[in-house]
Coordinates of C-alpha atoms in Angstrom, one line a residue:
E519 CA -19.3 -13.9 26.0
A520 CA -17.3 -16.3 23.9
A521 CA -15.6 -17.8 27.0
A522 CA -19.0 -18.1 28.7
A523 CA -20.4 -20.0 25.6
V524 CA -17.4 -22.4 25.7
R525 CA -17.8 -23.0 29.5
A526 CA -21.5 -23.8 28.9
A527 CA -20.6 -26.3 26.2
L528 CA -18.0 -27.9 28.5
E529 CA -20.7 -28.3 31.2
R530 CA -23.0 -30.0 28.7
C531 CA -20.2 -32.4 27.8
G532 CA -19.8 -33.3 31.5
S533 CA -23.5 -33.8 32.1
G534 CA -24.7 -35.3 28.8
A535 CA -25.5 -38.8 28.0
G536 CA -22.1 -39.4 26.4
G537 CA -20.4 -38.7 29.7
K538 CA -22.3 -41.6 31.3
A539 CA -21.6 -44.0 28.5
G540 CA -18.5 -46.1 28.0
G541 CA -16.4 -47.1 25.1
K542 CA -16.5 -45.0 21.9
A543 CA -19.2 -42.6 23.1
A544 CA -17.2 -41.7 26.2
A545 CA -14.0 -41.2 24.1
K546 CA -15.8 -38.9 21.7
V547 CA -17.2 -36.8 24.6
A548 CA -13.7 -36.6 26.2
A549 CA -12.1 -35.6 22.9
K550 CA -14.8 -32.9 22.4
A551 CA -14.3 -31.7 26.0
R552 CA -10.5 -31.5 25.3
R553 CA -11.1 -29.4 22.2
L554 CA -13.4 -27.1 24.1
K555 CA -10.8 -26.6 26.9
I556 CA -8.2 -25.7 24.3
E557 CA -10.6 -23.2 22.8
L558 CA -11.5 -21.8 26.2
G559 CA -7.8 -21.3 27.0
R560 CA -7.2 -19.5 23.7
T561 CA -10.3 -17.4 24.2
L562 CA -9.5 -16.4 27.8
F563 CA -6.0 -15.5 26.8
K564 CA -7.1 -13.3 23.9
A565 CA -9.8 -11.7 26.1
G566 CA -7.2 -10.5 28.5
A567 CA -7.4 -13.3 31.1
R568 CA -3.9 -14.3 30.2
Q569 CA -3.0 -16.1 33.4
E570 CA -6.1 -18.2 33.5
G571 CA -6.0 -19.0 29.8
G572 CA -2.3 -19.8 29.8
A573 CA -2.7 -22.0 32.9
L574 CA -5.5 -24.0 31.2
L575 CA -3.4 -24.6 28.1
T576 CA -0.4 -25.6 30.2
S577 CA -2.4 -28.1 32.1
I578 CA -3.6 -29.7 28.8
L579 CA -0.1 -29.9 27.5
Q580 CA 1.2 -31.5 30.7
Q581 CA -1.1 -34.4 29.9
D582 CA 0.3 -34.8 26.4
M583 CA 3.1 -32.6 25.1
E584 CA 2.6 -33.8 21.5
Q585 CA -1.0 -32.6 21.3
A586 CA -0.8 -30.3 18.2
D587 CA -4.1 -28.7 18.8
A588 CA -3.0 -27.4 22.2
L589 CA 0.6 -26.6 21.1
L590 CA -0.7 -24.1 18.5
P591 CA -2.6 -21.8 20.9
Y592 CA 0.2 -22.2 23.5
G593 CA 2.8 -21.2 21.0
E594 CA 0.6 -18.3 19.9
A595 CA 0.5 -17.2 23.6
C596 CA 4.3 -17.4 23.8
V597 CA 4.6 -15.1 20.7
A598 CA 2.2 -12.6 22.3
L599 CA 4.2 -12.7 25.6
G600 CA 7.5 -12.3 23.7
Q601 CA 8.7 -15.8 24.8
H602 CA 10.2 -16.5 21.4
D603 CA 12.5 -19.3 22.5
D604 CA 9.6 -21.4 23.6
A605 CA 7.5 -20.3 20.6
L606 CA 10.2 -21.2 18.1
K607 CA 10.6 -24.7 19.6
I608 CA 6.9 -25.3 19.4
F609 CA 6.5 -24.1 15.8
L610 CA 9.6 -25.9 14.6
R611 CA 7.9 -29.1 15.9
L612 CA 4.5 -28.2 14.5
V613 CA 5.8 -27.3 11.0
T614 CA 7.2 -30.8 10.6
Q615 CA 3.7 -32.2 11.2
R616 CA 1.6 -29.5 9.5
S617 CA 3.9 -27.9 6.9
D618 CA 1.0 -26.3 5.0
D619 CA -0.9 -25.0 8.0
S620 CA -1.2 -21.2 7.4
A621 CA -1.4 -20.4 11.1
V622 CA 1.7 -22.5 12.0
R623 CA 3.7 -20.8 9.2
R624 CA 2.6 -17.3 10.1
L625 CA 3.5 -17.8 13.8
L626 CA 6.8 -19.5 12.9
A627 CA 7.7 -16.6 10.7
A628 CA 6.9 -14.2 13.6
S629 CA 9.3 -16.2 15.8
L630 CA 12.0 -16.2 13.1
G631 CA 11.6 -12.5 12.6
S632 CA 11.9 -11.6 16.3
K633 CA 14.9 -9.7 17.6
D634 CA 16.7 -12.9 18.6
G635 CA 15.1 -15.2 16.2
M636 CA 18.2 -16.2 14.2
A637 CA 20.3 -16.7 17.4
L638 CA 17.6 -18.9 18.9
L639 CA 17.3 -20.9 15.7
R640 CA 21.0 -21.6 15.7
Q641 CA 20.5 -23.2 19.1
Q642 CA 17.9 -25.5 17.7
L643 CA 19.3 -26.3 14.2
A644 CA 22.8 -27.0 13.0
F645 CA 23.7 -24.6 10.2
D646 CA 25.5 -27.1 7.9
A647 CA 25.2 -28.6 4.5
K648 CA 22.8 -31.3 5.7
S649 CA 20.4 -28.6 7.0
A650 CA 20.5 -26.3 4.0
S651 CA 17.2 -27.5 2.6
A652 CA 15.6 -26.9 6.0
L653 CA 17.1 -23.4 6.0
A654 CA 15.7 -22.7 2.5
F655 CA 12.3 -24.0 3.6
L656 CA 12.3 -21.7 6.7
A657 CA 13.5 -18.8 4.5
T658 CA 10.5 -19.3 2.3
I659 CA 8.1 -19.2 5.3
A660 CA 9.8 -16.0 6.6
R661 CA 9.6 -14.3 3.2
D662 CA 6.0 -15.3 2.6
H663 CA 5.1 -13.4 5.8
S664 CA 7.4 -10.4 5.1
K665 CA 10.1 -11.3 7.6
L666 CA 12.6 -10.3 5.0
S667 CA 15.7 -9.9 7.1
A668 CA 15.3 -13.3 8.6
S669 CA 14.6 -14.8 5.2
L670 CA 17.7 -13.3 3.6
E671 CA 19.9 -14.5 6.4
L672 CA 18.5 -18.0 6.1
I673 CA 18.7 -18.3 2.3
A674 CA 22.2 -16.7 2.2
E675 CA 23.3 -19.3 4.7
A676 CA 21.8 -22.1 2.5
A677 CA 23.5 -20.7 -0.6
R678 CA 26.8 -20.5 1.3
L679 CA 26.6 -24.0 2.6
V680 CA 25.6 -25.5 -0.8
P681 CA 27.2 -23.2 -3.3
D682 CA 26.2 -25.3 -6.4
A683 CA 22.5 -25.1 -5.6
S684 CA 21.1 -22.7 -8.2
A685 CA 17.7 -22.9 -6.5
Y686 CA 19.1 -21.2 -3.4
A687 CA 20.8 -18.5 -5.4
L688 CA 17.5 -17.9 -7.2
Q689 CA 15.6 -17.7 -4.0
R690 CA 18.1 -15.3 -2.6
A691 CA 17.9 -13.0 -5.7
H692 CA 14.1 -13.0 -5.7
T693 CA 14.1 -12.1 -2.0
L694 CA 16.4 -9.2 -2.6
E695 CA 14.1 -8.1 -5.4
V696 CA 11.3 -7.7 -2.8
E697 CA 13.3 -4.9 -1.2
L698 CA 14.4 -3.4 -4.6
R699 CA 18.0 -4.3 -3.8
Y700 CA 18.7 -4.9 -7.5
A701 CA 22.5 -4.5 -7.3
D702 CA 22.6 -7.0 -4.5
A703 CA 20.4 -9.4 -6.5
L704 CA 22.8 -9.2 -9.4
E705 CA 25.7 -9.8 -7.0
A706 CA 23.9 -12.9 -5.8
V707 CA 23.7 -14.2 -9.4
R708 CA 27.4 -13.3 -10.0
E709 CA 28.5 -15.1 -6.8
H710 CA 26.7 -18.3 -7.9
C711 CA 28.2 -18.1 -11.4
D712 CA 31.7 -17.4 -10.1
A713 CA 31.4 -20.4 -7.8
N714 CA 30.3 -22.7 -10.6
P715 CA 31.9 -21.4 -13.8
Q716 CA 31.6 -24.5 -15.8
R717 CA 28.0 -25.4 -14.9
A718 CA 25.6 -24.8 -17.8
A719 CA 22.0 -24.6 -18.7
A720 CA 21.0 -25.3 -22.3
G721 CA 24.7 -24.9 -23.1
V722 CA 25.2 -21.5 -21.5
R723 CA 27.9 -21.6 -18.9
C724 CA 27.9 -19.7 -15.7
A725 CA 31.2 -18.1 -16.7
D726 CA 29.6 -16.7 -19.9
V727 CA 26.8 -15.1 -17.9
A728 CA 29.1 -13.7 -15.2
A729 CA 31.3 -12.1 -17.9
L730 CA 28.3 -10.0 -19.0
L731 CA 27.1 -8.9 -15.6
P732 CA 28.0 -5.3 -14.8
T733 CA 29.4 -4.4 -11.4
R734 CA 27.4 -2.2 -9.1
E735 CA 29.3 0.8 -10.3
Q736 CA 29.2 -0.1 -14.0
C737 CA 25.4 -0.6 -13.8
E738 CA 24.9 2.8 -12.2
A739 CA 27.2 4.5 -14.8
A740 CA 25.3 2.7 -17.7
R741 CA 21.8 3.4 -16.3
W742 CA 19.5 4.4 -19.1
R743 CA 19.4 8.2 -19.6
P744 CA 17.1 9.1 -22.4
P745 CA 17.8 12.2 -24.5
S746 CA 16.2 15.5 -24.0
A747 CA 14.2 15.1 -27.2
P748 CA 10.6 13.9 -26.9
P749 CA 9.8 10.4 -28.4
S750 CA 8.5 11.9 -31.6
A751 CA 12.0 13.1 -32.4
S752 CA 14.4 10.9 -34.2
P753 CA 16.6 8.8 -31.9
C754 CA 20.3 8.9 -32.1
K755 CA 21.7 6.6 -34.7
G756 CA 24.9 4.7 -35.3
T757 CA 26.1 4.3 -31.7
A758 CA 27.6 1.1 -30.4
E759 CA 24.8 0.8 -27.8
E760 CA 22.1 1.2 -30.4
A761 CA 23.8 -1.5 -32.5
A762 CA 23.8 -3.9 -29.6
L763 CA 20.2 -3.3 -28.9
R764 CA 19.2 -3.7 -32.5
A765 CA 21.2 -7.0 -32.7
A766 CA 19.3 -8.2 -29.7
A767 CA 16.1 -7.2 -31.4
T768 CA 17.0 -9.4 -34.4
E769 CA 17.4 -12.4 -32.1
V770 CA 14.1 -12.0 -30.3
A771 CA 11.8 -10.5 -32.9
P772 CA 8.3 -12.0 -32.1
D773 CA 6.4 -13.9 -34.7
A774 CA 2.9 -13.0 -35.9
G775 CA 1.4 -14.7 -32.8
G776 CA 3.3 -12.3 -30.5
E777 CA 5.3 -15.1 -28.8
L778 CA 9.0 -15.9 -28.9
A779 CA 9.5 -18.9 -31.1
D780 CA 11.2 -22.2 -30.1
G781 CA 14.0 -23.8 -32.1
E782 CA 13.7 -26.9 -34.2
G783 CA 14.2 -30.1 -32.2
A784 CA 13.8 -28.3 -28.9
R785 CA 13.4 -30.3 -25.7
L786 CA 10.2 -30.2 -23.7
G787 CA 10.6 -28.1 -20.5
K788 CA 9.3 -31.0 -18.5
E789 CA 12.1 -33.1 -19.8
A790 CA 14.8 -30.7 -18.6
P791 CA 16.5 -31.6 -15.3
P792 CA 15.3 -29.5 -12.4
L793 CA 18.9 -28.3 -11.7
E794 CA 19.2 -27.0 -15.3
L795 CA 15.8 -25.2 -15.0
D796 CA 16.9 -23.6 -11.8
L797 CA 20.0 -22.2 -13.4
L798 CA 18.1 -21.0 -16.4
A799 CA 15.7 -19.2 -14.1
L800 CA 18.6 -17.5 -12.4
Y801 CA 19.9 -16.3 -15.8
F802 CA 16.4 -15.0 -16.7
T803 CA 16.2 -13.2 -13.4
A804 CA 19.4 -11.5 -14.1
L805 CA 17.9 -10.1 -17.3
K806 CA 14.8 -8.9 -15.5
V807 CA 16.9 -7.1 -12.9
L808 CA 19.1 -5.5 -15.6
F809 CA 16.1 -4.3 -17.5
V810 CA 14.3 -2.8 -14.4
S811 CA 17.6 -1.2 -13.3
G812 CA 18.0 0.5 -16.7
C813 CA 21.2 -1.4 -17.6
L814 CA 19.8 -1.9 -21.1
P815 CA 23.1 -2.5 -23.0
A816 CA 24.1 -5.3 -20.6
A817 CA 20.5 -6.6 -20.8
S818 CA 20.7 -6.8 -24.6
A819 CA 24.0 -8.6 -24.5
L820 CA 22.5 -11.1 -22.1
V821 CA 19.6 -11.7 -24.4
R822 CA 21.9 -12.4 -27.3
L823 CA 23.6 -15.0 -25.2
L824 CA 20.5 -16.6 -23.7
E825 CA 18.0 -16.5 -26.5
P826 CA 19.5 -19.3 -28.7
A827 CA 19.7 -21.5 -25.6
R828 CA 16.1 -20.6 -24.5
R829 CA 14.8 -21.8 -27.9
Q830 CA 16.2 -25.2 -27.2
I831 CA 13.7 -25.9 -24.4
R832 CA 10.0 -25.8 -25.4
D833 CA 7.0 -25.1 -23.2
L834 CA 8.9 -23.4 -20.4
H835 CA 5.6 -21.7 -19.5
L836 CA 4.4 -25.2 -18.2
T837 CA 7.4 -25.6 -15.9
L838 CA 8.1 -24.4 -12.4
I839 CA 10.2 -21.5 -13.9
R840 CA 7.2 -20.2 -15.9
N841 CA 7.3 -16.8 -14.1
E842 CA 11.0 -16.2 -14.7
N843 CA 10.4 -17.3 -18.3
A844 CA 7.5 -14.8 -18.7
Y845 CA 9.6 -11.9 -17.4
Y846 CA 12.5 -12.9 -19.6
C847 CA 10.3 -13.0 -22.7
C848 CA 8.6 -9.7 -21.9
A849 CA 11.9 -7.9 -21.3
A850 CA 13.5 -9.4 -24.4
M851 CA 10.6 -8.3 -26.6
L852 CA 10.7 -4.8 -25.2
L853 CA 14.4 -4.7 -26.1
A854 CA 13.3 -5.5 -29.6
T855 CA 11.9 -2.0 -29.8
P856 CA 14.5 -0.2 -27.8
P857 CA 14.0 3.3 -26.4
P858 CA 16.0 6.3 -27.9
Q859 CA 19.7 6.3 -27.0
P860 CA 20.9 7.8 -23.8
A861 CA 22.3 11.3 -23.6
D862 CA 23.1 13.8 -20.9
P863 CA 21.8 15.5 -18.9
P864 CA 19.4 12.8 -17.6
L865 CA 15.7 13.6 -17.6
A866 CA 13.4 13.9 -14.6
P867 CA 11.5 10.7 -14.0
L868 CA 7.8 10.0 -14.2
Y869 CA 7.7 6.9 -12.2
V870 CA 5.5 3.9 -13.2
A871 CA 4.8 1.7 -10.2
G872 CA 3.1 -1.5 -11.1
D873 CA 3.2 -5.2 -11.6
S874 CA 4.7 -6.7 -14.7
H875 CA 2.7 -4.2 -16.8
A876 CA 5.1 -1.5 -15.6
L877 CA 7.7 -2.9 -17.9
S878 CA 6.0 -2.0 -21.2
P879 CA 6.4 1.8 -20.9
S880 CA 9.8 1.5 -19.2
W881 CA 12.5 3.9 -20.3
R882 CA 10.4 5.6 -22.9
V883 CA 10.2 9.4 -23.1
V884 CA 7.0 11.4 -22.9
R885 CA 6.5 15.2 -22.9
W886 CA 4.4 16.5 -20.0
R887 CA 3.7 20.1 -19.2
G888 CA 6.3 21.2 -21.6
Q889 CA 9.1 19.0 -20.3
P890 CA 10.4 15.6 -21.5
R891 CA 10.1 12.9 -18.8
V892 CA 11.5 9.4 -18.7
L893 CA 9.1 6.6 -17.6
A894 CA 11.1 4.9 -14.9
P895 CA 9.7 1.5 -13.7
V896 CA 9.1 0.7 -10.1
L897 CA 8.3 -3.0 -10.2
V898 CA 6.2 -4.8 -7.6
T899 CA 6.2 -8.4 -8.7
G900 CA 3.0 -10.4 -8.4
L901 CA 0.9 -7.8 -6.4
K902 CA -2.8 -8.2 -6.1
L903 CA -4.6 -5.2 -4.7
W904 CA -6.1 -7.6 -2.2
H905 CA -2.6 -8.0 -0.7
L906 CA -2.7 -4.4 0.3
R907 CA -5.6 -4.8 2.8
D908 CA -5.1 -3.9 6.4
G909 CA -3.6 -6.8 8.4
A910 CA -2.2 -8.6 5.4
D911 CA 1.5 -9.7 5.6
F912 CA 2.1 -11.5 2.3
F913 CA 5.4 -10.4 0.9
P914 CA 4.1 -8.6 -2.3
K915 CA 2.7 -6.0 0.2
A916 CA 6.2 -5.6 1.6
N917 CA 7.5 -5.2 -2.0
F918 CA 4.9 -2.5 -2.6
E919 CA 5.9 -0.7 0.6
A920 CA 9.6 -0.9 -0.3
A921 CA 8.8 0.4 -3.8
A922 CA 6.9 3.4 -2.3
A923 CA 9.7 4.1 0.2
S924 CA 12.2 4.2 -2.7
L925 CA 10.5 7.2 -4.3
P926 CA 11.2 10.8 -3.2
D927 CA 8.6 12.8 -1.4
G928 CA 6.5 14.8 -3.9
A929 CA 7.2 12.4 -6.8
D930 CA 5.0 12.1 -9.8
V931 CA 3.9 8.5 -9.9
V932 CA 1.7 6.5 -12.3
F933 CA 0.2 3.5 -10.4
A934 CA -0.6 0.5 -12.6
F935 CA -2.1 -2.4 -10.6
G936 CA -5.2 -4.6 -10.7
E937 CA -4.6 -6.8 -13.6
I938 CA -3.7 -9.8 -11.5
D939 CA -6.9 -9.4 -9.5
C940 CA -8.8 -9.4 -12.7
R941 CA -7.0 -12.5 -14.0
E942 CA -6.7 -14.6 -10.8
G943 CA -8.5 -13.2 -7.8
L944 CA -11.9 -11.7 -8.4
L945 CA -13.8 -14.5 -10.1
L946 CA -12.3 -17.1 -7.8
A947 CA -13.4 -15.2 -4.8
V948 CA -17.0 -15.0 -6.1
E949 CA -17.0 -18.7 -6.9
R950 CA -16.0 -19.3 -3.3
A951 CA -19.0 -17.2 -2.2
R952 CA -16.8 -14.6 -0.5
Y953 CA -18.9 -12.0 -2.3
R954 CA -22.4 -12.0 -3.5
D955 CA -21.3 -11.0 -7.1
L956 CA -18.5 -9.7 -9.1
A957 CA -19.5 -6.1 -8.6
Q958 CA -19.1 -6.4 -4.8
A959 CA -15.7 -8.1 -5.2
I960 CA -14.5 -5.3 -7.5
D961 CA -15.7 -2.6 -5.2
T962 CA -13.9 -4.2 -2.3
V963 CA -10.5 -4.3 -4.0
V964 CA -11.0 -0.9 -5.6
D965 CA -11.7 0.5 -2.1
I966 CA -8.4 -1.0 -0.8
Y967 CA -6.5 0.5 -3.7
I968 CA -8.0 4.0 -3.3
R969 CA -7.4 4.1 0.4
T970 CA -3.8 3.0 -0.1
L971 CA -3.2 5.7 -2.7
R972 CA -4.9 8.4 -0.6
R973 CA -2.6 7.5 2.3
L974 CA 0.5 7.8 0.0
A975 CA -0.7 11.1 -1.4
A976 CA -1.2 12.5 2.1
R977 CA 1.9 11.1 3.8
R978 CA 4.4 11.4 0.9
R979 CA 2.8 14.2 -1.2
F980 CA 2.9 12.0 -4.3
N981 CA 1.2 13.4 -7.4
I982 CA -0.7 10.2 -8.3
L983 CA -1.9 9.2 -11.7
V984 CA -4.0 6.0 -12.0
H985 CA -3.4 3.8 -15.0
P986 CA -6.3 1.6 -16.3
V987 CA -5.9 -2.1 -16.2
P988 CA -4.7 -3.3 -19.7
P989 CA -7.3 -5.3 -21.6
V990 CA -4.9 -7.7 -23.3
L991 CA -6.2 -11.1 -22.4
P992 CA -9.4 -12.0 -24.2
E993 CA -10.4 -14.3 -21.4
T994 CA -10.5 -11.6 -18.8
R995 CA -11.5 -8.6 -20.9
A996 CA -15.1 -8.4 -19.6
V997 CA -13.8 -8.4 -16.0
V998 CA -11.2 -5.7 -16.9
K999 CA -13.9 -3.5 -18.4
Q1000 CA -16.1 -3.7 -15.3
F1001 CA -13.1 -3.2 -13.1
N1002 CA -11.9 -0.1 -14.9
A1003 CA -15.3 1.4 -14.9
A1004 CA -15.5 1.0 -11.1
L1005 CA -11.9 2.2 -10.7
R1006 CA -12.5 5.3 -12.8
R1007 CA -15.5 6.3 -10.7
A1008 CA -13.6 5.9 -7.5
V1009 CA -10.6 7.9 -8.8
E1010 CA -12.8 10.7 -10.0
R1011 CA -14.5 10.8 -6.6
A1012 CA -11.0 11.2 -5.1
S1013 CA -10.1 14.1 -7.4
P1014 CA -7.9 16.2 -7.1
V1015 CA -5.9 13.9 -4.8
L1016 CA -5.9 11.2 -7.6
A1017 CA -6.1 11.6 -11.4
W1018 CA -7.4 9.1 -13.9
L1019 CA -5.5 8.5 -17.1
D1020 CA -8.4 8.3 -19.5
F1021 CA -7.3 6.2 -22.5
F1022 CA -8.7 2.8 -21.8
E1023 CA -11.2 2.8 -24.6
Q1024 CA -8.4 3.7 -27.1
L1025 CA -6.7 0.4 -26.2
L1026 CA -9.6 -1.4 -27.8
T1027 CA -11.0 -1.7 -31.3
P1028 CA -14.1 0.5 -32.0
A1029 CA -16.3 -2.5 -31.2
G1030 CA -14.5 -2.9 -27.9
D1031 CA -14.1 -6.7 -28.3
A1032 CA -10.4 -6.9 -29.1
L1033 CA -7.1 -5.1 -28.5
A1034 CA -6.4 -2.3 -30.9
D1035 CA -4.1 -3.0 -33.8
G1036 CA -0.4 -2.7 -33.0
L1037 CA -0.8 -2.9 -29.2
A1038 CA -0.1 -6.6 -28.7
L1039 CA 3.3 -7.7 -27.4
D1040 CA 3.4 -11.2 -25.9
G1041 CA -0.2 -12.0 -25.3
T1042 CA -0.2 -10.6 -21.8
H1043 CA 1.4 -7.1 -21.9
L1044 CA 0.9 -4.0 -24.0
N1045 CA 3.3 -3.1 -26.8
P1046 CA 5.3 0.1 -25.8
Q1047 CA 3.6 1.8 -28.8
Y1048 CA 0.7 2.4 -26.4
V1049 CA 2.9 5.0 -24.6
R1050 CA 1.6 7.7 -27.1
L1051 CA -1.9 7.1 -25.7
L1052 CA -0.6 7.4 -22.1
E1053 CA 1.2 10.6 -23.0
A1054 CA -1.9 12.2 -24.5
A1055 CA -3.9 11.3 -21.4
L1056 CA -1.5 13.0 -18.9
P1057 CA -3.3 15.9 -17.2
A1058 CA -2.5 19.4 -18.3

């Protein structure tokens, strides 16, 4: 039917008044007819008439091989037919002309991620220092569309070719994080620091950071193993590890406003050279990885090294490394109230899968069903529930899938997502008229969330507990309340497959207009003191 409609439009172009006129009118009709032929070729190909549709697109390109509007559907057809050599040539050409075009980037990523994608790229592009920036750009495109193997190969090549480029090392570490390859991410940081020992950010040399990074084996040996006592019991005192954590706490103790303070005479972040900011972001990422991995003594040592330097640069939240800075500050503050000291034997985990809000309860101990359990973080950076929809390929979804795959079948898992939707996604989608109102937008993403959790419960036999979205930010608290109400209803309808952790109201003051006393951390995340509320809400 679509093809028939396009054919009819083409006939009108050929018989209309414009077709009889000369000059500009005729040119406009010819251009319109060309666009219609391109759309007809695309439509025929998608409808199954591949030979006819492909022939039509080929005939158009034979007239002008630089016609981008025809190259795109032709390249799309090449991808569908597995002709990745031709597709890659086309999309490499197109991406130089339309670097922000989402369709071009998606199809280029598909070509790069094909079986022979990297070998084909090496035939088109020299892998040398001059092309390192192009390789990093292609790595970003591949990562954005979850072609992670291709992305890692590309960014590793860029980092090898230009070993002093902190931006490439940072991108490599972040891509490894997507697959939860934390030991490899730390190794990427170490390799960069070892290659550039005297380079410094805010006075902190790479050699100083490298000296504090544990090896893969050391990190595993030092992984946080809380004691068998519940959190109400007194933690161990007097150990060297506790002293290190307490020393870190002294350095990063938050002020009354809940934010880390800047030093006197600090530079503005926007005044710092980009190369220095990239290196500082790499340091911050190392702390994030150490914390999530449970290497807390090494993390506290790194905070003691970095915090005086971080205070020398103000307003990092207004720079391009704001996300790395936010994770650093959150982890540093959490180290200011460290968990009980480790002891053997290690406890069984109660996993907390979430965005950055999974950090707050990390490595604390709760008692559930008569047994102490350690809250082990399973971090999925930057995930909106909207990313989990069918057909989506944005890399946070791949991060979520890797996180779920890392857990054992039958695991007990708290899922804590949705805050980013409340903060960034829902109201914007309503403003853009994608939904009639906020309620419909919320129902849409809640449905995506519930369907995803149901699938995990069925396929992996997870025992799933659903965490309410934290109401920390005053600006989004009204949205969070409405979201949690809808999420609770959906979870209760899915019972007993899913269970709701019913403590949202206790996170707020009695009037419900502010965060309860003692639960603020950094203005965005909950203080780990809230874990007592989570513990009390665990199902019997």
